[in-house]
Short mmCIF file of C-alpha atoms in Angstrom, two decimals:
data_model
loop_
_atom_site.label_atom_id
_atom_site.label_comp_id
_atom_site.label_asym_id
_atom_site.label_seq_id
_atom_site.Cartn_x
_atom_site.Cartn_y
_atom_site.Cartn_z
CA UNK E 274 23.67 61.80 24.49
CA UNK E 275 20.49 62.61 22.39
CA UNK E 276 19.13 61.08 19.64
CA UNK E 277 19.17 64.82 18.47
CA UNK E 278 22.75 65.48 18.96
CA UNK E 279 23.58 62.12 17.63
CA UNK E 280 21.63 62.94 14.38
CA UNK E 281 23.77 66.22 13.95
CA UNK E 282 26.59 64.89 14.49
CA UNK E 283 26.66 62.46 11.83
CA UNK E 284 25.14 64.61 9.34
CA UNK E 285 27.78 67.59 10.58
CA UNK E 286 30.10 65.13 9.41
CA UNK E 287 28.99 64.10 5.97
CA UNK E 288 28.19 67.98 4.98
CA UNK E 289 31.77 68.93 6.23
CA UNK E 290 32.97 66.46 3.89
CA UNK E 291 30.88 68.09 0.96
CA UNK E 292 32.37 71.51 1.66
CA UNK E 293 35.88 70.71 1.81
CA UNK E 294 35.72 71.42 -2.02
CA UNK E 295 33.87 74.71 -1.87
CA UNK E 296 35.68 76.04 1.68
CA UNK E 297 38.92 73.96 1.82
CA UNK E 298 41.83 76.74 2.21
CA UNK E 299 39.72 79.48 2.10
CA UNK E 300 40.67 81.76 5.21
CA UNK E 301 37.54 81.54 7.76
CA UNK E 302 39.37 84.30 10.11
CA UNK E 303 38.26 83.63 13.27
CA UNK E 304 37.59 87.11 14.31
CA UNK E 305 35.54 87.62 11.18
CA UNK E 306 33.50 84.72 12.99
CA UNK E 307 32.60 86.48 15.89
CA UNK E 308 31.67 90.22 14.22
CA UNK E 309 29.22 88.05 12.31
CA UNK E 310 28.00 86.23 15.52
CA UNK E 311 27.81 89.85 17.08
CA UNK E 312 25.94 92.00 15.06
CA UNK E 313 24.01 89.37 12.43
CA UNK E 314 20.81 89.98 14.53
CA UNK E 315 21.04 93.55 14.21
CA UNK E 316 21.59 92.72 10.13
CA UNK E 317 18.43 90.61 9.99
CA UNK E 318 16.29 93.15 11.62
CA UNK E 319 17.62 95.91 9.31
CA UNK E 320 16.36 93.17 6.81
CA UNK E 321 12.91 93.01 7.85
CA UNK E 322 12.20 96.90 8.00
CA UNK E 323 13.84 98.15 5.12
CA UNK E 324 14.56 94.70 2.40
CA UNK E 325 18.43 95.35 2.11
CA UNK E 326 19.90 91.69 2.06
CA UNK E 327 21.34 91.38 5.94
CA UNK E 328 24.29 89.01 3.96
CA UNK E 329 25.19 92.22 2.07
CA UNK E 330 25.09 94.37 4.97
CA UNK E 331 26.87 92.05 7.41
CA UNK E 332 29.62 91.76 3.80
CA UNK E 333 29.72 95.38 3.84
CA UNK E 334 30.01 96.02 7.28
CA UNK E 335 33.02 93.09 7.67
CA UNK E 336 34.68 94.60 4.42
CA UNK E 337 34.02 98.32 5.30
CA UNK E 338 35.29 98.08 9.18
CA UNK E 339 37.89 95.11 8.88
CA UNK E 340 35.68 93.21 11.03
CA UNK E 341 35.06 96.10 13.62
CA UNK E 342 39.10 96.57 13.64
CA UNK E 343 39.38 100.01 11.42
CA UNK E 344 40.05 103.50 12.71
CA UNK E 345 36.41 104.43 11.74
CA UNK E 346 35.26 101.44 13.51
CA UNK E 347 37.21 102.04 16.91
CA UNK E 348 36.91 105.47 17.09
CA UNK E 349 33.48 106.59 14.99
CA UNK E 350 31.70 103.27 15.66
CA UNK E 351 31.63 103.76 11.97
CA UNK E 352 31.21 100.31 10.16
CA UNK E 353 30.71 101.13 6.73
CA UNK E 354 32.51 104.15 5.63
CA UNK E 355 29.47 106.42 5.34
CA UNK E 356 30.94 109.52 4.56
CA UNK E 357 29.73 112.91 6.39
CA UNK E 358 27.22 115.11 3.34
CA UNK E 359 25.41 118.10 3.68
CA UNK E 360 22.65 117.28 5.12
CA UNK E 361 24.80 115.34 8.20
CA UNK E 362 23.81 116.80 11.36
CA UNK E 363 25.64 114.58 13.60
CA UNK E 364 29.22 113.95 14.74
CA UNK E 365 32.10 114.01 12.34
CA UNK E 366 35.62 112.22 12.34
CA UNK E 367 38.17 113.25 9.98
CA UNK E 368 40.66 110.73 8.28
CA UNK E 369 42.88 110.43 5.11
CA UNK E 370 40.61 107.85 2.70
CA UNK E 371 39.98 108.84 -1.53
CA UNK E 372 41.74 112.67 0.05
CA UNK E 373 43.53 113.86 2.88
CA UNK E 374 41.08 115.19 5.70
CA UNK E 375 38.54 113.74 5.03
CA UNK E 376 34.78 114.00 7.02
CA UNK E 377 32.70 110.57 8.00
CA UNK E 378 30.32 110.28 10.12
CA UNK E 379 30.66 109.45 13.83
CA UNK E 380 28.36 107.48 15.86
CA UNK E 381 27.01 106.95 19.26
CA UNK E 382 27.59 103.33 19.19
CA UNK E 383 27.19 100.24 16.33
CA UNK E 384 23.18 99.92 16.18
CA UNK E 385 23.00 103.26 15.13
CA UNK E 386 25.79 102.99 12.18
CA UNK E 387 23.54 100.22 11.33
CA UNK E 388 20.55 101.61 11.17
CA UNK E 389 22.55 105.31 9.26
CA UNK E 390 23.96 102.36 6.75
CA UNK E 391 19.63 101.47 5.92
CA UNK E 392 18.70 105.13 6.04
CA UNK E 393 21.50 105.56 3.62
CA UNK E 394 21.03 103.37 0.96
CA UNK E 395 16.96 103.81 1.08
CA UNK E 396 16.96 107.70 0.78
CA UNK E 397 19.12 108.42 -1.71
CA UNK E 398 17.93 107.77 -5.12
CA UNK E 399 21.59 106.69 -6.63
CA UNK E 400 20.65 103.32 -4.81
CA UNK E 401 16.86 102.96 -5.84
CA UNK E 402 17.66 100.30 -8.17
CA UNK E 403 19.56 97.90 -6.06
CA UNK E 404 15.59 97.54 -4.01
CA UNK E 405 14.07 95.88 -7.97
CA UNK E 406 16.42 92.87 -6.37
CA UNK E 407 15.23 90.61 -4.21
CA UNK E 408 17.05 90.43 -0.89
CA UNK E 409 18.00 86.82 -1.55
CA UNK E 410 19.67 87.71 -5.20
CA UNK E 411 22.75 88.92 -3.48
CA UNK E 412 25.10 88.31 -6.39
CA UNK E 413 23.18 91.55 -8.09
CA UNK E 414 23.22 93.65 -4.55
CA UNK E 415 26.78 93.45 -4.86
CA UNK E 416 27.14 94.02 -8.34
CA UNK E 417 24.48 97.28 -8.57
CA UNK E 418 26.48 98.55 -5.26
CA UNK E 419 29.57 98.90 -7.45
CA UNK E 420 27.65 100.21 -10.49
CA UNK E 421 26.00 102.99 -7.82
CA UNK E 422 29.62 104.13 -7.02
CA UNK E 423 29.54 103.05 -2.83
CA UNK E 424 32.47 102.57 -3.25
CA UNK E 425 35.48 103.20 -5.63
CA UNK E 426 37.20 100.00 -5.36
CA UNK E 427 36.72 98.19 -8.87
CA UNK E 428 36.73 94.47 -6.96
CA UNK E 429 34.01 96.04 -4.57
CA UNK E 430 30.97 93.69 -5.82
CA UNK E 431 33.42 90.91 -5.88
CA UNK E 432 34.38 91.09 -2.34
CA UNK E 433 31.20 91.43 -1.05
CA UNK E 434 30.26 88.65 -2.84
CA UNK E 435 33.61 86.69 -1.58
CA UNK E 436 32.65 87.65 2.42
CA UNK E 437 29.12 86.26 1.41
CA UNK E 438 30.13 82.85 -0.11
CA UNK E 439 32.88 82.54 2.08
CA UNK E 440 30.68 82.74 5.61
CA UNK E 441 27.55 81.76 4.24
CA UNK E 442 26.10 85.17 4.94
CA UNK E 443 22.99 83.79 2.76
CA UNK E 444 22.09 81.94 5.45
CA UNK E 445 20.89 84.95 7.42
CA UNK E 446 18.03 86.11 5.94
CA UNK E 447 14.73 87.63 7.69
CA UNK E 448 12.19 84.92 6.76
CA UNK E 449 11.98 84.26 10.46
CA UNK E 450 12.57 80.55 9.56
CA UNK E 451 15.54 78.53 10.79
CA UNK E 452 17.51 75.83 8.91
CA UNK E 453 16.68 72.35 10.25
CA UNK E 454 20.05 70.62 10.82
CA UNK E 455 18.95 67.40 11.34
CA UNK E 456 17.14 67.60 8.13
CA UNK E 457 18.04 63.99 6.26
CA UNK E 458 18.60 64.38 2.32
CA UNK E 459 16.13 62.00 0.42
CA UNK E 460 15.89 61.69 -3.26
CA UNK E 461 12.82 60.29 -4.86
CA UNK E 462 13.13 57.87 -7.44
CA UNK E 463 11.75 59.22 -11.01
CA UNK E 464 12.58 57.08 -14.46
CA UNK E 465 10.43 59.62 -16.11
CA UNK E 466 12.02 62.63 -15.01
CA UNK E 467 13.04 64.57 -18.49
CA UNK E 468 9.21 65.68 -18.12
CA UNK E 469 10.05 67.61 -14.98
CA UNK E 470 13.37 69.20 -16.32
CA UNK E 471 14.98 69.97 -19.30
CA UNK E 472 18.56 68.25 -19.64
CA UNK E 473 21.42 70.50 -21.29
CA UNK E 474 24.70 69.51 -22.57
CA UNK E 475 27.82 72.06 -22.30
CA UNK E 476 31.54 71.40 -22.06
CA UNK E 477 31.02 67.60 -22.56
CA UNK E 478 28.95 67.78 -19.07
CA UNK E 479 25.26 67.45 -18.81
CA UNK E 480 23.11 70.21 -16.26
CA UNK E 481 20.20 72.19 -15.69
CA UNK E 482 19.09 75.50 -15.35
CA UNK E 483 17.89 76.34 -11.65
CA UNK E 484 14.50 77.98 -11.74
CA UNK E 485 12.87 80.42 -9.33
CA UNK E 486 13.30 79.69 -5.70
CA UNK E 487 15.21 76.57 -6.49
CA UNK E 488 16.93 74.34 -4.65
CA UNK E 489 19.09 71.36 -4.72
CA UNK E 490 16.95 68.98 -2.84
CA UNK E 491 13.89 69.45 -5.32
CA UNK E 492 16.53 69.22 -8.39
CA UNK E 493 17.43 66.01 -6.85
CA UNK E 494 13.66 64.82 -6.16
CA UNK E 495 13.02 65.82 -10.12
CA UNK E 496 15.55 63.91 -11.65
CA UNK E 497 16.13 60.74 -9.26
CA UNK E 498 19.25 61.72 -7.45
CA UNK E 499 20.90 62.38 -4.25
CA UNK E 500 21.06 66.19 -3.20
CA UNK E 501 24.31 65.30 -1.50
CA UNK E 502 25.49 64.26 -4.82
CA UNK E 503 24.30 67.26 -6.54
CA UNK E 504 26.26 69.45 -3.67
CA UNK E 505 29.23 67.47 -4.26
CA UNK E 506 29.43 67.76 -8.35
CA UNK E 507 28.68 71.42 -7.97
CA UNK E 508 31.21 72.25 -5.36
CA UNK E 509 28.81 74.28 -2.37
CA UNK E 510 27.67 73.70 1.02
CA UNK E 511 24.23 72.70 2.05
CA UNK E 512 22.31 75.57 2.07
CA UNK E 513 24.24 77.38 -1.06
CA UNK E 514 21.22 79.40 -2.46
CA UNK E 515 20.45 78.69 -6.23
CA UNK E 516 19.53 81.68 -7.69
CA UNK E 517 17.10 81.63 -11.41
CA UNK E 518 19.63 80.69 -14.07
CA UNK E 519 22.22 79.14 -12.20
CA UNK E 520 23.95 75.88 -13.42
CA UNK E 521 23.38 73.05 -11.59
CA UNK E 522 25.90 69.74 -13.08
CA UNK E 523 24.57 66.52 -13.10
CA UNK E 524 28.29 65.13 -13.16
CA UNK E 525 31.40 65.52 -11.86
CA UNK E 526 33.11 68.62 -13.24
CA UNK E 527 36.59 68.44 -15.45
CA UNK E 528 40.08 69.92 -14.74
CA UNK E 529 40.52 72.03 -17.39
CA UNK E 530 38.16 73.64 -19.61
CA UNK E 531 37.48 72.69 -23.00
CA UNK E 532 39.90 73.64 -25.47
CA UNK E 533 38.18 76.06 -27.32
CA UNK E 534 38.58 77.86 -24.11
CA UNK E 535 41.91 78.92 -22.91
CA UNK E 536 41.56 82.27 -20.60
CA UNK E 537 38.76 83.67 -19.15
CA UNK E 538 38.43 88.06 -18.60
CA UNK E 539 36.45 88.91 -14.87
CA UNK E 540 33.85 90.73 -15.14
CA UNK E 541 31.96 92.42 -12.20
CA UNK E 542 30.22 90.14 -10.24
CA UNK E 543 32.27 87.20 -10.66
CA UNK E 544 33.95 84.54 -8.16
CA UNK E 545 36.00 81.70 -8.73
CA UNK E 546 32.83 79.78 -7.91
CA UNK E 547 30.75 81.38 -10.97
CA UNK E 548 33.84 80.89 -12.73
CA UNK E 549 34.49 77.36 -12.43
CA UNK E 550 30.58 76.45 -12.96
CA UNK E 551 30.86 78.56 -16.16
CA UNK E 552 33.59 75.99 -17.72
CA UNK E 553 32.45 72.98 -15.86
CA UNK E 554 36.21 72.66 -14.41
CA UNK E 555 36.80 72.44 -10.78
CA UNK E 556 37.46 75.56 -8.47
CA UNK E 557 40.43 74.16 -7.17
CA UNK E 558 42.02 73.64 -10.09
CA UNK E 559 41.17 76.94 -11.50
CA UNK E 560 43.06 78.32 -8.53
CA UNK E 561 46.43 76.09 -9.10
CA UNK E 562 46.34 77.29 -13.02
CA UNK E 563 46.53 80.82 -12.00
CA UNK E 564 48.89 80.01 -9.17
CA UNK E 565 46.48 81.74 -6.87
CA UNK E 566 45.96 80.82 -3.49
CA UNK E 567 41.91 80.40 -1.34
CA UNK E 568 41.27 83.96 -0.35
CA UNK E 569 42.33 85.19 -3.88
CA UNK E 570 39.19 87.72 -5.31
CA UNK E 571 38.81 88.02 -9.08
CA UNK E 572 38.60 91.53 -9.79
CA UNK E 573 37.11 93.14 -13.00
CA UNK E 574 39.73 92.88 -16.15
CA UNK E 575 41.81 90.28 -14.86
CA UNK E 576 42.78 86.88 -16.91
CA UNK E 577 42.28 83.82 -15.81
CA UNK E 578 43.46 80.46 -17.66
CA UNK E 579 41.23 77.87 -18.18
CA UNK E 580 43.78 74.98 -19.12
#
């Protein structure tokens, strides 16, 4: 055996132990799995021409389709439930969806609904202002393809964003870099580190704000801790991206929020992740308080307790 392998094996071992918190009980479906291991390339390259996030179009795609198993998907090879407009030239389906009968657009094979789903979003102006996003900033992708009316399902951003956080979708990206897995985690040790970061206090819990292009590892190097610990308080995988603003906990998390909050409304947007980090309780205990089980999705209005 390698010294390679060896390596990522016992690192495999120590992350999957840091994402029992964040994954434990949610529902990988194993055919989910393999759509993604399909047709993430093609997602990627879509990426690089025309800056949609490939996690939100392998999210759409997987929520659109079913995974590849919908009637549109079988029989159209249509993935993301573009429907047929006037300027449509090509083939046409019909099928009951928002009214009976109605037209979508039929394709050749995948690649092409692919490459329809970029054309789509890039030449009509009702989505010019998801492209002021970056394609890394995800959570607002979602979020503005909701406000742009894609679709009329009022948990749309927060199923997208579900699919994404759920696979790691953020992990494809079209930077043409790969992760190192072997990577070690290394802290550097800094007595003077309030110079480098600004400490805040909320909900009896001390944190930071993540900056631009952030990341766990050079929190960790800043302040004098372990990135594995930082992972661990804040409930992600590895690679979870920080995005500008984010809360990062410098401590374990609580139970229950404090008592000044007792229910929480969802807004668009939202997961249980964002959620918990708001209140500085654990995810899995905001899931027993609502009685909810893993593959549960917040939608917009609903109340959540907090203790």
């Amino acid at each position: 055996m390698s010294m390679k392998l060896i390596v990522r094996i016992i690192f495999g071992g120590l992350i999957a132990g840091l994402n029992v918190l964040f994954v434990s009980g949610q529902h990988r479906n194993s055919v989910y799995e393999n759509y993604i291991r399909q047709y993430s390339t093609i997602a990627v390259e879509e990426e690089k021409v025309y800056h949609i996030p490939a996690s939100i179009t392998l999210a759409q795609a997987l929520l659109e389709s079913a995974a590849g198993r919908s009637f549109l998907a079988k029989y159209a090879n249509n993935h993301f439930g573009i429907k047929c407009s006037s300027d449509w030239a090509g083939d046409r389906i019909n099928k009951d969806a928002d009214a009976p009968n109605e037209c979508f657009r039929k394709y050749n094979n995948v690649i092409d609904s692919y490459k329809d789903h970029s054309l789509f979003l890039t030449t009509h102006s009702r989505y010019a202002s998801l492209f002021m996003h970056e394609p890394s900033d995800y959570r607002n992708w979602a979020v503005g393809l909701q406000t742009c009316k894609y679709a009329t399902d009022v948990g749309y951003a927060n199923k997208l964003i579900k699919l994404i956080e759920t696979y790691e979708l953020y992990l494809y990206h079209a930077s043409g870099e790969e992760v190192d897995e072997t990577e070690t985690v290394s802290a550097k040790t800094n007595t003077n580190y309030s110079t480098r970061r600004e400490i805040f206090k909320t909900h009896g819990l001390i944190y930071v704000i993540a900056r631009e292009n952030d990341s766990f590892k050079q929190i960790a190097d800043d302040l004098g801790f372990k990135a594995k610990k930082l992972i661990k308080y804040n409930e992600v995988p590895k690679d979870f991206p920080l995005q500008k603003g984010d809360i990062v906990y410098l401590e374990k998390k609580k139970k229950t929020a404090n008592e000044a909050y007792t229910t929480h409304q969802v807004k668009v947007g939202e997961s249980m992740h964002s959620i918990s980090q708001r209140y500085g309780m654990y995810m899995k205990e905001l899931y027993k308080l609502n009685k909810k089980d893993k593959d549960y999705v917040p939608e917009e209005g609903d109340i959540l307790k907090l203790r």
